[in-house]
Amino acid sequence: MTNVRLRKFHQAHWDEPIIFELSVPGRRGLIPPAPEEEIKEAAGDPKGLVPEEMLRKEPPALPELDQKRVLAHYIHLAQETLGGNLCNDISQGTCTMKYNPRINEELAAHPGIASLHPWQDVDTAQGILEIYYKFEEILKEISGMDKFSLHPQGGAHAVYTAASIMRAYHRDRGELDKRREIISSAFTHPCDHAAPATAGFRLIILPPSENGYPSVEAVKAAVSENTAGMFITNPEDTGIYNTEIDQFVKIVHDAGGLCFYDQANANVLLGIARAREAGFDMCHFNIHKTFGTPHGCSGPGLGALGVRDHLAKYLPIPTVEYDGTKYYLDFDRPHSVGKVRQFQGPAGVLVRTYAWVMTIGQEYLKEVSEISTINHNYLQKKLQEQIPEIEVPYAPGRRRLEEARYCWQKLLEATGVSTTDILRRVGDFGLQHYWTSHHPWVVPEPMTLEPCESYGKEDLDEYVAVLKHIRDEAYSDPEIVKNAPHKCASHKLADETALDDPKRWATTWRAYVKKKGRA
Amino acid sequence: MEEKEKRVAHPYIPNSVPEIKEELLKEIGIESTEDIFGQIPEHLRLRRPLNIPKAILSEYELKKHVTELLSKNKNCEEYKNYLGGGCWQHYVPAVCKTIMERDEFLSAYVGEAFADHGKFQAQFEYASCIGELVDMDMVNTPTYDWAMACATTVRMASRMTGRSKALVAKSISPERLSCIKDYACSATPDIELVNYDPKSGLLDLNDLKDKLSEDVCVLYMENPNFFGVIEKDGQEIADLLHSKGALLSVGVDPISLGVLKPPARYGADFACGDVQPLGIPMSYGGGLGGFIATPDEPKFVAEYPSLLFGITETIEEGEYGFGEVLYERTSYASRDKAKDFLGTMAQLHGIVAGVYMALMGPQGMKELGEGLLQRAVYAVRKLSSVKGIKAPYFNSYHFKEFTVNFDDTGKTVADINKALLDHKIFGGKDLSKDFPELGQSALFCITEVHSKKDIDELTEALASVLGK
Ligand SMILES: Cc1ncc(COP(=O)(O)O)c(C=O)c1O
């Protein structure tokens, strides 16, 4: 490991008031264009243009600020946010925090996408439809699926759409009343349990065996004539690759169910292994993870949903087609589940990812996966060398692919410092705090790191050094860790129970003012 | 096997420098990634190069390639656009663009408030501003779009009332109706449409009375409705629903709320809509984000599937802190036992909408709304001067959008719109498929980007296309 000098970091701390506190009556931030005099004259008093019952008597009590103050306020808030492009963000394991290239933002702001209306005549939208079509072709090749939909705006949305398609499939076969059960595993993302439940299914969530994933026997025991399908990911959140995945698929198929592969994070499987060969009927990619587009503080993303031929007729409408000379939208799909989002999906995200995949190309797509698994295996090795308390439960000796779920239990027992203390302290060194685990915490005191291909060796070494330093502090000065952060944009919450208390919670300023009795 | 060739390091992949890659492999103690991927069973491996395009490595050539594709489109700066229907061409202020492009917001994700304090505060302020527009105290973080927002209110109402039948106004957007049917069907398998009055376009109160029963959980309607018609009987509708123990959900165009009464003031239990008009570019329909607002009462709050960002205090005297309200509701905490599901949705668009509302302030929203009302009246008057055109089709007040009927011209909307392309005009949305009862009608949208000259030219173009 190279010698790492820990950063003397301090995040911006503007102590910025809530924007309503900055309001001064009469100030204006923007003047909208007024209609010409002839229009005003012809139309008359606007009050007369609304039914009396529907007239708003006084304007909404929005804040009143000059333009510079609005800009400065939001730049301050931006500076109090640790975006992945700014920092060493291998922290958010399972989230694949890649570099989000600037050129893609420039392209997404081009009027040829930013100023397109989704209902324009397709003759005037041939460029964007070509991008839809070509990107779908690329995803088909990467996954082995036969057709894609780019309508869902996020991973969970694609998972929901897959559940809706499963529902339509079983309904068409007259079996929906009976087939209500979905099989999944404990280390699969929560949306693979919640989205099918929203679509009306019951979940059977199988616990991990010592391998980290359910046993073949457990899957056999779970299927029945009530099985609708399986929603599962691989590698699971633990980074462990399920080598029996095709047997799982076969068992579910033999029972009459369909299989959905959550490939939100497929970052180590590009050009390595595909959903098709494992027998899946559907899969999805989180474009805002694996394919390089921004997370945007949590959206908009794009959940690209791929299906095999026998399910293509159920995809949301419209699909993008090509007749040999022209691209067009096909609405005439009577078996479609209909719409899961308005229009044609998050097209701006599509333009960004098309640019990403075109610059990565055939030569580097597999390299993305190779470097990601190398980065992970290097990081895990160094962490375990440097920090003896860190454990990696399940499948001892098996290499993880892109990430690992680590465990700080030993350090907690030795020092009283917990994973939630450590993650806050990480922020003091200019790193985004790390991801623990979804609930329930099957692995105690969890930490999940994912050093995807966007990070260099120095970043990995820095991360190890920071964690090592905090581990040492846990012994020498545990309070500094427990009270962290000290150098971030704000501090530990005084009382988290306030957020569960109807008398104290407030998601709007007006509610806060009422509850606090402030004016 | 693939041969190992020495390649240039990719600008997005720092460790793709061949020497570094080798060094790391050595450190790990393996020869190649095959020592890791080897655990994947051979029959699941892809043993050939992917058949996808070769890398365009230089940024200049990449930009050229993508820009050439985008330039094949005719955009709404080159053409005059009169399409709306849930994705509207409003002016996008420069400050909104600046904030939307900040790397801090753009590339942040699910960090907590101590390091992502600004993201939480910006979201909180966004919700606070929406709260002022709709006059309600509880507002969620944005969901995917208006369609998912309104469908979610139907599911929430079903859980709150324990009922499984929903009424939906026929005068809503057909795309949103399709989403409701798909998304809410496991909660409300019984979805019935409530007609609109064929003359006024207003919700048909008699039809509502006929269809309203004790097993109805909610009526979802829009105001202005899909035809741009401003509903007027809101209070009566709310009273009718409440008398049967049902709830009222109203979808609104937030940009109308500088001049139109917010649904809460005529008895609505839910308000929902899209943030897109509030400073987000259309992006071929990509610029969406749905909001939901309700009273701040536990019975409502407990049913939201969304993240709810709440304001609180930190251990530092006088410092605001932020966190998640009632996190246990969400699927991140409770998986299949949660209220619906949650995921990456549309937070960036929420933040930008917050910037927009702060820029506009009360006066900006009022002036913009008034101007939109006036422009629509002027446009209707101009268009109806063309022989054969009936505008508006519905005899009512309109906001921003209105229906134009071409039955007496002998031409179809499809033909007219094709011909308008020669005048560099995107004509109104053809309604003849979704609402055949309206004959050859189109939905036109006029915003502040349209000047008097534009409207006059549209009128002339239509006259010329119709040969009048
Ligand atoms: C494996 C997996 N599946 C699904 C999702 C959900 O995706 P999204 O957050 O885009 O809804 C995620 C994202 O965290 C994930 O890691």
JSON list of C-alpha atoms and ligand atoms in Angstrom, two decimals, chain A residues 93-96 153-159 187-192 233 235-237 262-265 284 286-289 295 298 301-303 403 438, chain B residues 109-110 144 332 341-345, ligand 1:
[
{"chain": "A", "resi": 93, "resn": "GLY", "atom": "CA", "xyz": [-21.98, -0.43, -1.72]},
{"chain": "A", "resi": 94, "resn": "THR", "atom": "CA", "xyz": [-24.69, -1.98, -3.94]},
{"chain": "A", "resi": 95, "resn": "CYS", "atom": "CA", "xyz": [-25.10, 1.49, -5.50]},
{"chain": "A", "resi": 96, "resn": "THR", "atom": "CA", "xyz": [-22.20, 1.48, -8.00]},
{"chain": "A", "resi": 153, "resn": "GLN", "atom": "CA", "xyz": [-37.57, 5.46, -14.12]},
{"chain": "A", "resi": 154, "resn": "GLY", "atom": "CA", "xyz": [-35.59, 3.42, -11.61]},
{"chain": "A", "resi": 155, "resn": "GLY", "atom": "CA", "xyz": [-34.62, -0.08, -10.60]},
{"chain": "A", "resi": 156, "resn": "ALA", "atom": "CA", "xyz": [-37.54, -0.66, -8.28]},
{"chain": "A", "resi": 157, "resn": "HIS", "atom": "CA", "xyz": [-39.82, 0.63, -11.02]},
{"chain": "A", "resi": 158, "resn": "ALA", "atom": "CA", "xyz": [-38.45, -1.97, -13.43]},
{"chain": "A", "resi": 159, "resn": "VAL", "atom": "CA", "xyz": [-38.90, -4.65, -10.78]},
{"chain": "A", "resi": 187, "resn": "PHE", "atom": "CA", "xyz": [-29.90, -10.82, 0.51]},
{"chain": "A", "resi": 188, "resn": "THR", "atom": "CA", "xyz": [-31.88, -9.66, -2.51]},
{"chain": "A", "resi": 189, "resn": "HIS", "atom": "CA", "xyz": [-32.78, -5.96, -2.62]},
{"chain": "A", "resi": 190, "resn": "PRO", "atom": "CA", "xyz": [-35.94, -5.01, -0.65]},
{"chain": "A", "resi": 191, "resn": "CYS", "atom": "CA", "xyz": [-37.71, -3.81, -3.80]},
{"chain": "A", "resi": 192, "resn": "ASP", "atom": "CA", "xyz": [-37.70, -7.38, -5.10]},
{"chain": "A", "resi": 233, "resn": "THR", "atom": "CA", "xyz": [-30.29, -11.10, -7.66]},
{"chain": "A", "resi": 235, "resn": "PRO", "atom": "CA", "xyz": [-24.31, -11.75, -6.94]},
{"chain": "A", "resi": 236, "resn": "GLU", "atom": "CA", "xyz": [-26.43, -11.03, -3.93]},
{"chain": "A", "resi": 237, "resn": "ASP", "atom": "CA", "xyz": [-25.84, -7.95, -1.73]},
{"chain": "A", "resi": 262, "resn": "ASP", "atom": "CA", "xyz": [-32.45, -8.25, -10.64]},
{"chain": "A", "resi": 263, "resn": "GLN", "atom": "CA", "xyz": [-29.32, -7.08, -12.41]},
{"chain": "A", "resi": 264, "resn": "ALA", "atom": "CA", "xyz": [-29.51, -3.53, -11.08]},
{"chain": "A", "resi": 265, "resn": "ASN", "atom": "CA", "xyz": [-25.90, -3.96, -10.31]},
{"chain": "A", "resi": 284, "resn": "HIS", "atom": "CA", "xyz": [-33.30, -5.39, -15.51]},
{"chain": "A", "resi": 286, "resn": "ASN", "atom": "CA", "xyz": [-30.05, 0.05, -13.24]},
{"chain": "A", "resi": 287, "resn": "ILE", "atom": "CA", "xyz": [-28.72, 2.42, -15.86]},
{"chain": "A", "resi": 288, "resn": "HIS", "atom": "CA", "xyz": [-27.88, 4.89, -13.07]},
{"chain": "A", "resi": 289, "resn": "LYS", "atom": "CA", "xyz": [-25.57, 2.30, -11.57]},
{"chain": "A", "resi": 295, "resn": "HIS", "atom": "CA", "xyz": [-28.08, 9.22, -9.25]},
{"chain": "A", "resi": 298, "resn": "SER", "atom": "CA", "xyz": [-32.09, 9.60, -5.92]},
{"chain": "A", "resi": 301, "resn": "GLY", "atom": "CA", "xyz": [-32.69, 6.98, -13.01]},
{"chain": "A", "resi": 302, "resn": "LEU", "atom": "CA", "xyz": [-33.62, 4.40, -15.60]},
{"chain": "A", "resi": 303, "resn": "GLY", "atom": "CA", "xyz": [-34.52, 0.77, -14.97]},
{"chain": "A", "resi": 403, "resn": "GLU", "atom": "CA", "xyz": [-18.45, -5.93, -3.19]},
{"chain": "A", "resi": 438, "resn": "HIS", "atom": "CA", "xyz": [-30.78, -3.05, 4.04]},
{"chain": "B", "resi": 109, "resn": "TYR", "atom": "CA", "xyz": [-27.34, 9.51, -3.77]},
{"chain": "B", "resi": 110, "resn": "VAL", "atom": "CA", "xyz": [-28.67, 8.15, -0.50]},
{"chain": "B", "resi": 144, "resn": "TYR", "atom": "CA", "xyz": [-41.59, 8.97, -10.71]},
{"chain": "B", "resi": 332, "resn": "TYR", "atom": "CA", "xyz": [-36.26, -0.07, 2.62]},
{"chain": "B", "resi": 341, "resn": "PHE", "atom": "CA", "xyz": [-42.45, 0.04, -2.73]},
{"chain": "B", "resi": 342, "resn": "LEU", "atom": "CA", "xyz": [-39.75, 2.64, -2.89]},
{"chain": "B", "resi": 343, "resn": "GLY", "atom": "CA", "xyz": [-36.72, 3.26, -5.05]},
{"chain": "B", "resi": 344, "resn": "THR", "atom": "CA", "xyz": [-34.72, 5.83, -6.92]},
{"chain": "B", "resi": 345, "resn": "MET", "atom": "CA", "xyz": [-37.39, 8.21, -8.16]},
{"chain": "C", "resi": 1, "resn": "LIG", "atom": "C1", "xyz": [-29.71, -4.98, -6.46]},
{"chain": "C", "resi": 1, "resn": "LIG", "atom": "C2", "xyz": [-30.60, -3.81, -6.53]},
{"chain": "C", "resi": 1, "resn": "LIG", "atom": "N1", "xyz": [-31.84, -3.96, -6.99]},
{"chain": "C", "resi": 1, "resn": "LIG", "atom": "C3", "xyz": [-32.69, -2.93, -7.09]},
{"chain": "C", "resi": 1, "resn": "LIG", "atom": "C4", "xyz": [-32.33, -1.68, -6.69]},
{"chain": "C", "resi": 1, "resn": "LIG", "atom": "C5", "xyz": [-33.35, -0.58, -6.74]},
{"chain": "C", "resi": 1, "resn": "LIG", "atom": "O1", "xyz": [-33.05, 0.37, -7.70]},
{"chain": "C", "resi": 1, "resn": "LIG", "atom": "P1", "xyz": [-33.56, 1.84, -7.61]},
{"chain": "C", "resi": 1, "resn": "LIG", "atom": "O2", "xyz": [-32.95, 2.46, -6.41]},
{"chain": "C", "resi": 1, "resn": "LIG", "atom": "O3", "xyz": [-33.12, 2.47, -8.87]},
{"chain": "C", "resi": 1, "resn": "LIG", "atom": "O4", "xyz": [-35.04, 1.81, -7.50]},
{"chain": "C", "resi": 1, "resn": "LIG", "atom": "C6", "xyz": [-31.04, -1.46, -6.22]},
{"chain": "C", "resi": 1, "resn": "LIG", "atom": "C7", "xyz": [-30.63, -0.12, -5.81]},
{"chain": "C", "resi": 1, "resn": "LIG", "atom": "O5", "xyz": [-30.19, 0.17, -4.76]},
{"chain": "C", "resi": 1, "resn": "LIG", "atom": "C8", "xyz": [-30.16, -2.56, -6.13]},
{"chain": "C", "resi": 1, "resn": "LIG", "atom": "O6", "xyz": [-28.91, -2.38, -5.67]}
]
